[in-house]
Amino acid sequence: MKLVSFDAGDAARAGVVEDERVVDAWALLGEPNRASLRELVATGRVEDLRGRLGDTGAPSHPLASVQLLPPIPDPEKIVCIGLNYRRHAAEVGVEELPEMPTIFAKYPNALAADGATVRVPTGKTDYEAEVAFVVGRRAKDVDEAEALDHVAGYTLLNDLSARDLQGATPQWMPGKVFDGSAPCGPYLVTVEEAGPPDAIAIRLTLNGEEMQRGATDDLIFSVPQLVSQLSRLMTLEPGDIVSTGTPEGVGMGRDPRVWLADGDELAIESPTLGRLVTRISI
């Protein structure tokens, strides 16, 4: 299933995409007074939707007529993984693969929806196409063999990074936390539709030119490893977003370097996760 958070003109609600329409998910479950997709995930109601697909009576809207929001607009945590693709680590000069994931955080202010225009803070801002997963069940000290039981689904995320601010301190976060620095969406794709976690393909184009292409089989730390290792550092809660890193081809790794400019259009595409478009303003 493709789940969304959408606004049809009144307020944000959880929806499920079916035949180019968005069906109100909570109304489909017979609970129209509830609205949040994060709550739907946290209460384990996603599976209940499967048996209701095709039912008539729940409000629905043409997909093109609603405003899509970030799939989880109100996560408790946005955890990002750095240098987690082998070929990307190589392009930026990392010679020895890490024994633990490199982690940093973003915050809900960073989220932006599909189609959003993001104002970047400096002229040295870069793109990073990423596959992110959303936690479906609380995870604490989870074994790797059970880790995927805690994943609700996958989405696309662009880890926009102001490289000059990122490099200004030993910590990366000054360049990672500006408003809109994590465009995310358009859907939360459930695990059976997204495909195996080590075979999700993504590509990024900048004004129509391909800049990045990769797949999660190049991850240094796989999705199960990330769930397991992160759950030993912190409790992962339903709705938390974990962005798994970016493949090679970032602007910083090119010669000459490529920085985002006013009016640029970025598109991240995946055969299973959809297409996430972001426009840049300076």
PDB file of C-alpha atoms in Angstrom:
ATOM      1  CA  MET A   1       0.000   0.000   0.000  1.00  0.00           C
ATOM      2  CA  LYS A   2       0.933   3.636  -0.525  1.00  0.00           C
ATOM      3  CA  LEU A   3       0.023   5.696   2.536  1.00  0.00           C
ATOM      4  CA  VAL A   4       0.037   9.485   2.634  1.00  0.00           C
ATOM      5  CA  SER A   5      -0.664  12.465   4.807  1.00  0.00           C
ATOM      6  CA  PHE A   6      -2.825  14.867   2.816  1.00  0.00           C
ATOM      7  CA  ASP A   7      -4.843  18.046   3.108  1.00  0.00           C
ATOM      8  CA  ALA A   8      -8.011  18.339   1.027  1.00  0.00           C
ATOM      9  CA  GLY A   9      -8.742  21.820   2.320  1.00  0.00           C
ATOM     10  CA  ASP A  10      -9.692  21.267   5.926  1.00  0.00           C
ATOM     11  CA  ALA A  11      -6.845  19.607   7.865  1.00  0.00           C
ATOM     12  CA  ALA A  12      -4.102  17.002   7.592  1.00  0.00           C
ATOM     13  CA  ARG A  13      -5.411  13.441   7.418  1.00  0.00           C
ATOM     14  CA  ALA A  14      -4.047   9.958   6.762  1.00  0.00           C
ATOM     15  CA  GLY A  15      -4.889   8.449   3.408  1.00  0.00           C
ATOM     16  CA  VAL A  16      -4.292   5.415   1.250  1.00  0.00           C
ATOM     17  CA  VAL A  17      -3.702   5.806  -2.482  1.00  0.00           C
ATOM     18  CA  GLU A  18      -5.925   3.620  -4.643  1.00  0.00           C
ATOM     19  CA  ASP A  19      -6.435   4.027  -8.415  1.00  0.00           C
ATOM     20  CA  GLU A  20      -5.135   7.627  -8.468  1.00  0.00           C
ATOM     21  CA  ARG A  21      -7.443   8.570  -5.618  1.00  0.00           C
ATOM     22  CA  VAL A  22      -6.703   9.229  -1.969  1.00  0.00           C
ATOM     23  CA  VAL A  23      -9.109   7.459   0.372  1.00  0.00           C
ATOM     24  CA  ASP A  24      -9.446   8.724   3.939  1.00  0.00           C
ATOM     25  CA  ALA A  25      -7.746   5.932   5.898  1.00  0.00           C
ATOM     26  CA  TRP A  26      -9.371   6.473   9.288  1.00  0.00           C
ATOM     27  CA  ALA A  27     -12.820   6.843   7.715  1.00  0.00           C
ATOM     28  CA  LEU A  28     -12.170   3.578   5.878  1.00  0.00           C
ATOM     29  CA  LEU A  29     -11.544   2.007   9.283  1.00  0.00           C
ATOM     30  CA  GLY A  30     -14.779   3.460  10.640  1.00  0.00           C
ATOM     31  CA  GLU A  31     -13.046   6.001  12.914  1.00  0.00           C
ATOM     32  CA  PRO A  32     -13.404   9.347  11.097  1.00  0.00           C
ATOM     33  CA  ASN A  33     -12.627  11.373  14.216  1.00  0.00           C
ATOM     34  CA  ARG A  34      -8.997  10.255  14.071  1.00  0.00           C
ATOM     35  CA  ALA A  35      -6.623  11.783  11.509  1.00  0.00           C
ATOM     36  CA  SER A  36      -2.895  11.137  11.991  1.00  0.00           C
ATOM     37  CA  LEU A  37      -0.855   8.703   9.916  1.00  0.00           C
ATOM     38  CA  ARG A  38       1.669   8.460  12.741  1.00  0.00           C
ATOM     39  CA  GLU A  39      -1.151   7.381  15.060  1.00  0.00           C
ATOM     40  CA  LEU A  40      -2.374   4.860  12.487  1.00  0.00           C
ATOM     41  CA  VAL A  41       1.123   3.345  12.360  1.00  0.00           C
ATOM     42  CA  ALA A  42       1.609   3.474  16.137  1.00  0.00           C
ATOM     43  CA  THR A  43      -1.675   1.726  16.879  1.00  0.00           C
ATOM     44  CA  GLY A  44      -0.972  -1.120  14.441  1.00  0.00           C
ATOM     45  CA  ARG A  45      -3.925  -0.313  12.214  1.00  0.00           C
ATOM     46  CA  VAL A  46      -2.074  -0.360   8.880  1.00  0.00           C
ATOM     47  CA  GLU A  47      -2.772  -4.047   8.333  1.00  0.00           C
ATOM     48  CA  ASP A  48      -6.475  -3.472   9.027  1.00  0.00           C
ATOM     49  CA  LEU A  49      -6.644  -1.266   5.931  1.00  0.00           C
ATOM     50  CA  ARG A  50      -5.864  -4.155   3.588  1.00  0.00           C
ATOM     51  CA  GLY A  51      -9.190  -5.821   4.155  1.00  0.00           C
ATOM     52  CA  ARG A  52     -11.045  -2.538   3.610  1.00  0.00           C
ATOM     53  CA  LEU A  53      -9.527  -1.549   0.260  1.00  0.00           C
ATOM     54  CA  GLY A  54     -12.234  -1.280  -2.340  1.00  0.00           C
ATOM     55  CA  ASP A  55     -14.955  -0.554   0.201  1.00  0.00           C
ATOM     56  CA  THR A  56     -17.246   2.295  -0.776  1.00  0.00           C
ATOM     57  CA  GLY A  57     -18.489   4.987   1.537  1.00  0.00           C
ATOM     58  CA  ALA A  58     -15.242   6.465   2.870  1.00  0.00           C
ATOM     59  CA  PRO A  59     -14.446   9.974   1.589  1.00  0.00           C
ATOM     60  CA  SER A  60     -11.958  10.013  -1.290  1.00  0.00           C
ATOM     61  CA  HIS A  61     -10.370  12.631  -3.523  1.00  0.00           C
ATOM     62  CA  PRO A  62      -8.503  12.624  -6.842  1.00  0.00           C
ATOM     63  CA  LEU A  63      -4.820  12.392  -6.010  1.00  0.00           C
ATOM     64  CA  ALA A  64      -4.082  15.438  -8.155  1.00  0.00           C
ATOM     65  CA  SER A  65      -6.582  17.574  -6.213  1.00  0.00           C
ATOM     66  CA  VAL A  66      -5.101  17.234  -2.716  1.00  0.00           C
ATOM     67  CA  GLN A  67      -2.003  18.695  -1.114  1.00  0.00           C
ATOM     68  CA  LEU A  68       0.384  15.932  -0.137  1.00  0.00           C
ATOM     69  CA  LEU A  69       2.320  16.532   3.064  1.00  0.00           C
ATOM     70  CA  PRO A  70       5.433  14.706   4.267  1.00  0.00           C
ATOM     71  CA  PRO A  71       4.124  11.182   4.972  1.00  0.00           C
ATOM     72  CA  ILE A  72       4.902  11.508   8.682  1.00  0.00           C
ATOM     73  CA  PRO A  73       4.753  15.276   9.271  1.00  0.00           C
ATOM     74  CA  ASP A  74       5.195  14.982  13.044  1.00  0.00           C
ATOM     75  CA  PRO A  75       7.902  12.401  13.821  1.00  0.00           C
ATOM     76  CA  GLU A  76       9.461  12.269  17.256  1.00  0.00           C
ATOM     77  CA  LYS A  77      12.868  11.702  15.672  1.00  0.00           C
ATOM     78  CA  ILE A  78      14.555  12.053  12.277  1.00  0.00           C
ATOM     79  CA  VAL A  79      17.754  10.015  12.405  1.00  0.00           C
ATOM     80  CA  CYS A  80      20.146  10.312   9.457  1.00  0.00           C
ATOM     81  CA  ILE A  81      23.021   8.023   8.541  1.00  0.00           C
ATOM     82  CA  GLY A  82      26.154   9.443   6.955  1.00  0.00           C
ATOM     83  CA  LEU A  83      28.628   7.779   4.605  1.00  0.00           C
ATOM     84  CA  ASN A  84      26.608   4.571   4.362  1.00  0.00           C
ATOM     85  CA  TYR A  85      27.068   3.715   0.677  1.00  0.00           C
ATOM     86  CA  ARG A  86      30.377   2.128  -0.188  1.00  0.00           C
ATOM     87  CA  ARG A  87      30.849   4.032  -3.432  1.00  0.00           C
ATOM     88  CA  HIS A  88      29.835   7.346  -1.860  1.00  0.00           C
ATOM     89  CA  ALA A  89      32.316   6.826   0.986  1.00  0.00           C
ATOM     90  CA  ALA A  90      34.988   6.202  -1.622  1.00  0.00           C
ATOM     91  CA  GLU A  91      34.168   9.329  -3.639  1.00  0.00           C
ATOM     92  CA  VAL A  92      34.649  11.582  -0.591  1.00  0.00           C
ATOM     93  CA  GLY A  93      37.916   9.915   0.417  1.00  0.00           C
ATOM     94  CA  VAL A  94      36.921   7.472   3.164  1.00  0.00           C
ATOM     95  CA  GLU A  95      39.379   4.575   2.921  1.00  0.00           C
ATOM     96  CA  GLU A  96      38.335   2.357   5.853  1.00  0.00           C
ATOM     97  CA  LEU A  97      34.718   1.352   6.303  1.00  0.00           C
ATOM     98  CA  PRO A  98      33.309   2.271   9.734  1.00  0.00           C
ATOM     99  CA  GLU A  99      32.473  -0.281  12.404  1.00  0.00           C
ATOM    100  CA  MET A 100      29.476   1.769  13.591  1.00  0.00           C
ATOM    101  CA  PRO A 101      27.061   3.928  11.618  1.00  0.00           C
ATOM    102  CA  THR A 102      27.727   7.652  11.525  1.00  0.00           C
ATOM    103  CA  ILE A 103      24.531   9.260  12.808  1.00  0.00           C
ATOM    104  CA  PHE A 104      23.180  12.781  13.041  1.00  0.00           C
ATOM    105  CA  ALA A 105      19.737  14.281  13.520  1.00  0.00           C
ATOM    106  CA  LYS A 106      17.308  16.525  11.729  1.00  0.00           C
ATOM    107  CA  TYR A 107      14.146  17.981  13.220  1.00  0.00           C
ATOM    108  CA  PRO A 108      10.526  18.332  12.038  1.00  0.00           C
ATOM    109  CA  ASN A 109      11.232  21.872  10.757  1.00  0.00           C
ATOM    110  CA  ALA A 110      13.419  20.220   8.110  1.00  0.00           C
ATOM    111  CA  LEU A 111      10.551  18.292   6.528  1.00  0.00           C
ATOM    112  CA  ALA A 112       9.140  19.525   3.229  1.00  0.00           C
ATOM    113  CA  ALA A 113       6.518  17.934   1.015  1.00  0.00           C
ATOM    114  CA  ASP A 114       6.726  16.691  -2.537  1.00  0.00           C
ATOM    115  CA  GLY A 115       6.697  19.700  -4.869  1.00  0.00           C
ATOM    116  CA  ALA A 116       7.904  22.161  -2.240  1.00  0.00           C
ATOM    117  CA  THR A 117      10.258  25.031  -2.950  1.00  0.00           C
ATOM    118  CA  VAL A 118      13.085  25.125  -0.401  1.00  0.00           C
ATOM    119  CA  ARG A 119      15.124  28.229   0.275  1.00  0.00           C
ATOM    120  CA  VAL A 120      18.706  27.160   0.931  1.00  0.00           C
ATOM    121  CA  PRO A 121      20.948  29.094   3.333  1.00  0.00           C
ATOM    122  CA  THR A 122      24.192  29.253   1.345  1.00  0.00           C
ATOM    123  CA  GLY A 123      25.513  29.012  -2.192  1.00  0.00           C
ATOM    124  CA  LYS A 124      27.281  25.746  -1.360  1.00  0.00           C
ATOM    125  CA  THR A 125      24.226  23.592  -0.774  1.00  0.00           C
ATOM    126  CA  ASP A 126      24.227  20.014  -2.055  1.00  0.00           C
ATOM    127  CA  TYR A 127      21.675  17.276  -2.746  1.00  0.00           C
ATOM    128  CA  GLU A 128      21.589  13.735  -1.320  1.00  0.00           C
ATOM    129  CA  ALA A 129      19.040  11.203  -2.579  1.00  0.00           C
ATOM    130  CA  GLU A 130      18.142   8.743   0.166  1.00  0.00           C
ATOM    131  CA  VAL A 131      15.860   5.851   1.031  1.00  0.00           C
ATOM    132  CA  ALA A 132      14.332   6.347   4.464  1.00  0.00           C
ATOM    133  CA  PHE A 133      12.368   3.896   6.555  1.00  0.00           C
ATOM    134  CA  VAL A 134       9.650   4.633   9.083  1.00  0.00           C
ATOM    135  CA  VAL A 135       9.533   2.751  12.374  1.00  0.00           C
ATOM    136  CA  GLY A 136       6.286   0.840  12.833  1.00  0.00           C
ATOM    137  CA  ARG A 137       6.755  -0.685  16.296  1.00  0.00           C
ATOM    138  CA  ARG A 138       8.741   0.497  19.294  1.00  0.00           C
ATOM    139  CA  ALA A 139      12.269  -0.890  19.038  1.00  0.00           C
ATOM    140  CA  LYS A 140      14.642  -1.255  21.966  1.00  0.00           C
ATOM    141  CA  ASP A 141      17.640  -3.639  21.924  1.00  0.00           C
ATOM    142  CA  VAL A 142      16.249  -5.422  18.859  1.00  0.00           C
ATOM    143  CA  ASP A 143      18.087  -8.378  17.349  1.00  0.00           C
ATOM    144  CA  GLU A 144      18.958  -8.008  13.684  1.00  0.00           C
ATOM    145  CA  ALA A 145      16.923 -11.110  12.789  1.00  0.00           C
ATOM    146  CA  GLU A 146      13.770  -9.417  14.127  1.00  0.00           C
ATOM    147  CA  ALA A 147      14.543  -5.892  12.966  1.00  0.00           C
ATOM    148  CA  LEU A 148      12.303  -5.783   9.895  1.00  0.00           C
ATOM    149  CA  ASP A 149       9.281  -6.548  12.084  1.00  0.00           C
ATOM    150  CA  HIS A 150       9.722  -2.992  13.379  1.00  0.00           C
ATOM    151  CA  VAL A 151       9.642  -1.276   9.955  1.00  0.00           C
ATOM    152  CA  ALA A 152       6.320   0.163   8.743  1.00  0.00           C
ATOM    153  CA  GLY A 153       7.554   1.092   5.282  1.00  0.00           C
ATOM    154  CA  TYR A 154       9.847   3.230   3.168  1.00  0.00           C
ATOM    155  CA  THR A 155       9.881   6.705   1.643  1.00  0.00           C
ATOM    156  CA  LEU A 156      12.204   8.997  -0.281  1.00  0.00           C
ATOM    157  CA  LEU A 157      14.175  11.775   1.414  1.00  0.00           C
ATOM    158  CA  ASN A 158      16.560  14.445   0.116  1.00  0.00           C
ATOM    159  CA  ASP A 159      19.212  15.246   2.712  1.00  0.00           C
ATOM    160  CA  LEU A 160      19.888  18.796   1.546  1.00  0.00           C
ATOM    161  CA  SER A 161      23.231  19.874   3.011  1.00  0.00           C
ATOM    162  CA  ALA A 162      24.888  23.284   3.229  1.00  0.00           C
ATOM    163  CA  ARG A 163      28.440  21.990   2.888  1.00  0.00           C
ATOM    164  CA  ASP A 164      30.199  25.145   4.107  1.00  0.00           C
ATOM    165  CA  LEU A 165      28.129  25.146   7.294  1.00  0.00           C
ATOM    166  CA  GLN A 166      28.500  21.367   7.582  1.00  0.00           C
ATOM    167  CA  GLY A 167      32.283  21.700   7.590  1.00  0.00           C
ATOM    168  CA  ALA A 168      32.414  24.701   9.913  1.00  0.00           C
ATOM    169  CA  THR A 169      32.486  22.553  13.064  1.00  0.00           C
ATOM    170  CA  PRO A 170      33.497  18.950  13.882  1.00  0.00           C
ATOM    171  CA  GLN A 171      29.772  18.114  13.984  1.00  0.00           C
ATOM    172  CA  TRP A 172      27.889  18.107  10.659  1.00  0.00           C
ATOM    173  CA  MET A 173      24.575  19.404  11.956  1.00  0.00           C
ATOM    174  CA  PRO A 174      24.974  23.153  11.280  1.00  0.00           C
ATOM    175  CA  GLY A 175      24.657  22.359   7.586  1.00  0.00           C
ATOM    176  CA  LYS A 176      21.879  19.823   7.954  1.00  0.00           C
ATOM    177  CA  VAL A 177      19.104  21.422  10.003  1.00  0.00           C
ATOM    178  CA  PHE A 178      17.840  24.431   8.046  1.00  0.00           C
ATOM    179  CA  ASP A 179      14.122  24.715   7.342  1.00  0.00           C
ATOM    180  CA  GLY A 180      13.139  22.424   4.485  1.00  0.00           C
ATOM    181  CA  SER A 181      16.423  20.501   4.511  1.00  0.00           C
ATOM    182  CA  ALA A 182      14.610  17.135   4.427  1.00  0.00           C
ATOM    183  CA  PRO A 183      12.085  16.989   1.574  1.00  0.00           C
ATOM    184  CA  CYS A 184      10.286  13.683   2.105  1.00  0.00           C
ATOM    185  CA  GLY A 185       7.631  11.622   0.314  1.00  0.00           C
ATOM    186  CA  PRO A 186       5.493  11.421  -1.619  1.00  0.00           C
ATOM    187  CA  TYR A 187       4.310   8.165   0.001  1.00  0.00           C
ATOM    188  CA  LEU A 188       4.994   5.818   2.868  1.00  0.00           C
ATOM    189  CA  VAL A 189       5.194   2.554   0.917  1.00  0.00           C
ATOM    190  CA  THR A 190       4.546  -0.541   3.019  1.00  0.00           C
ATOM    191  CA  VAL A 191       7.248  -3.183   3.139  1.00  0.00           C
ATOM    192  CA  GLU A 192       5.646  -5.742   0.820  1.00  0.00           C
ATOM    193  CA  GLU A 193       5.225  -3.161  -1.951  1.00  0.00           C
ATOM    194  CA  ALA A 194       8.613  -1.505  -1.460  1.00  0.00           C
ATOM    195  CA  GLY A 195      10.430  -4.785  -2.068  1.00  0.00           C
ATOM    196  CA  PRO A 196      13.431  -6.338  -0.305  1.00  0.00           C
ATOM    197  CA  PRO A 197      15.312  -3.814   1.840  1.00  0.00           C
ATOM    198  CA  ASP A 198      18.571  -4.576   0.014  1.00  0.00           C
ATOM    199  CA  ALA A 199      17.112  -4.041  -3.466  1.00  0.00           C
ATOM    200  CA  ILE A 200      15.472  -0.586  -3.424  1.00  0.00           C
ATOM    201  CA  ALA A 201      16.765   1.493  -6.333  1.00  0.00           C
ATOM    202  CA  ILE A 202      16.935   5.307  -6.435  1.00  0.00           C
ATOM    203  CA  ARG A 203      18.176   7.966  -8.835  1.00  0.00           C
ATOM    204  CA  LEU A 204      18.388  11.739  -8.627  1.00  0.00           C
ATOM    205  CA  THR A 205      18.197  14.188 -11.494  1.00  0.00           C
ATOM    206  CA  LEU A 206      19.115  17.870 -11.378  1.00  0.00           C
ATOM    207  CA  ASN A 207      17.223  19.832 -14.015  1.00  0.00           C
ATOM    208  CA  GLY A 208      16.700  16.568 -15.872  1.00  0.00           C
ATOM    209  CA  GLU A 209      20.347  15.433 -15.774  1.00  0.00           C
ATOM    210  CA  GLU A 210      21.081  12.254 -13.838  1.00  0.00           C
ATOM    211  CA  MET A 211      23.469  12.913 -10.958  1.00  0.00           C
ATOM    212  CA  GLN A 212      22.979   9.902  -8.687  1.00  0.00           C
ATOM    213  CA  ARG A 213      21.954   6.301  -9.238  1.00  0.00           C
ATOM    214  CA  GLY A 214      22.236   3.523  -6.691  1.00  0.00           C
ATOM    215  CA  ALA A 215      20.465   0.850  -4.719  1.00  0.00           C
ATOM    216  CA  THR A 216      20.376  -0.300  -1.137  1.00  0.00           C
ATOM    217  CA  ASP A 217      22.527  -3.335  -1.950  1.00  0.00           C
ATOM    218  CA  ASP A 218      25.479  -0.902  -1.662  1.00  0.00           C
ATOM    219  CA  LEU A 219      24.695   0.035   1.950  1.00  0.00           C
ATOM    220  CA  ILE A 220      27.487  -0.514   4.439  1.00  0.00           C
ATOM    221  CA  PHE A 221      24.910  -0.932   7.219  1.00  0.00           C
ATOM    222  CA  SER A 222      21.720  -2.584   5.981  1.00  0.00           C
ATOM    223  CA  VAL A 223      18.236  -1.660   7.151  1.00  0.00           C
ATOM    224  CA  PRO A 224      18.124  -4.576   9.648  1.00  0.00           C
ATOM    225  CA  GLN A 225      21.560  -3.631  10.962  1.00  0.00           C
ATOM    226  CA  LEU A 226      20.501  -0.001  11.366  1.00  0.00           C
ATOM    227  CA  VAL A 227      17.339  -0.898  13.272  1.00  0.00           C
ATOM    228  CA  SER A 228      19.309  -3.192  15.556  1.00  0.00           C
ATOM    229  CA  GLN A 229      22.225  -0.849  16.180  1.00  0.00           C
ATOM    230  CA  LEU A 230      20.135   2.298  16.592  1.00  0.00           C
ATOM    231  CA  SER A 231      17.767   0.507  18.981  1.00  0.00           C
ATOM    232  CA  ARG A 232      20.731  -0.143  21.231  1.00  0.00           C
ATOM    233  CA  LEU A 233      21.553   3.571  21.317  1.00  0.00           C
ATOM    234  CA  MET A 234      18.003   4.875  21.759  1.00  0.00           C
ATOM    235  CA  THR A 235      14.421   3.681  21.805  1.00  0.00           C
ATOM    236  CA  LEU A 236      12.935   3.994  18.325  1.00  0.00           C
ATOM    237  CA  GLU A 237       9.284   4.993  18.423  1.00  0.00           C
ATOM    238  CA  PRO A 238       6.537   4.426  15.832  1.00  0.00           C
ATOM    239  CA  GLY A 239       6.701   7.165  13.220  1.00  0.00           C
ATOM    240  CA  ASP A 240      10.417   7.838  13.669  1.00  0.00           C
ATOM    241  CA  ILE A 241      12.143   8.389  10.321  1.00  0.00           C
ATOM    242  CA  VAL A 242      15.574   6.880   9.637  1.00  0.00           C
ATOM    243  CA  SER A 243      17.279   8.045   6.449  1.00  0.00           C
ATOM    244  CA  THR A 244      19.820   5.481   5.352  1.00  0.00           C
ATOM    245  CA  GLY A 245      22.451   7.508   3.472  1.00  0.00           C
ATOM    246  CA  THR A 246      23.149   8.562  -0.094  1.00  0.00           C
ATOM    247  CA  PRO A 247      24.817   6.882  -3.102  1.00  0.00           C
ATOM    248  CA  GLU A 248      27.713   8.338  -5.053  1.00  0.00           C
ATOM    249  CA  GLY A 249      27.339  11.385  -7.267  1.00  0.00           C
ATOM    250  CA  VAL A 250      26.819  14.196  -4.759  1.00  0.00           C
ATOM    251  CA  GLY A 251      27.849  17.672  -5.859  1.00  0.00           C
ATOM    252  CA  MET A 252      30.640  17.880  -3.299  1.00  0.00           C
ATOM    253  CA  GLY A 253      32.280  14.774  -4.760  1.00  0.00           C
ATOM    254  CA  ARG A 254      32.387  16.082  -8.347  1.00  0.00           C
ATOM    255  CA  ASP A 255      35.151  17.913 -10.189  1.00  0.00           C
ATOM    256  CA  PRO A 256      34.193  20.682 -10.620  1.00  0.00           C
ATOM    257  CA  ARG A 257      31.852  20.699  -7.663  1.00  0.00           C
ATOM    258  CA  VAL A 258      28.150  21.206  -8.287  1.00  0.00           C
ATOM    259  CA  TRP A 259      26.148  23.449  -5.978  1.00  0.00           C
ATOM    260  CA  LEU A 260      22.425  24.079  -6.113  1.00  0.00           C
ATOM    261  CA  ALA A 261      21.303  27.318  -7.764  1.00  0.00           C
ATOM    262  CA  ASP A 262      18.161  29.393  -7.745  1.00  0.00           C
ATOM    263  CA  GLY A 263      15.434  27.746  -9.819  1.00  0.00           C
ATOM    264  CA  ASP A 264      16.983  24.268  -9.825  1.00  0.00           C
ATOM    265  CA  GLU A 265      14.631  21.293  -9.820  1.00  0.00           C
ATOM    266  CA  LEU A 266      15.603  18.050  -8.118  1.00  0.00           C
ATOM    267  CA  ALA A 267      13.754  14.791  -8.652  1.00  0.00           C
ATOM    268  CA  ILE A 268      14.414  11.595  -6.725  1.00  0.00           C
ATOM    269  CA  GLU A 269      12.824   8.544  -8.343  1.00  0.00           C
ATOM    270  CA  SER A 270      12.404   4.925  -7.333  1.00  0.00           C
ATOM    271  CA  PRO A 271      10.553   2.133  -9.146  1.00  0.00           C
ATOM    272  CA  THR A 272       8.745   1.248  -5.917  1.00  0.00           C
ATOM    273  CA  LEU A 273       8.774   4.436  -3.825  1.00  0.00           C
ATOM    274  CA  GLY A 274       7.615   6.988  -6.396  1.00  0.00           C
ATOM    275  CA  ARG A 275       8.981  10.419  -7.334  1.00  0.00           C
ATOM    276  CA  LEU A 276       9.916  13.270  -4.991  1.00  0.00           C
ATOM    277  CA  VAL A 277      10.354  16.717  -6.576  1.00  0.00           C
ATOM    278  CA  THR A 278      11.975  19.712  -4.880  1.00  0.00           C
ATOM    279  CA  ARG A 279      12.622  23.196  -6.262  1.00  0.00           C
ATOM    280  CA  ILE A 280      15.387  25.426  -4.966  1.00  0.00           C
ATOM    281  CA  SER A 281      15.420  29.111  -4.196  1.00  0.00           C
ATOM    282  CA  ILE A 282      18.369  31.153  -2.998  1.00  0.00           C
TER     283      ILE A 282
END
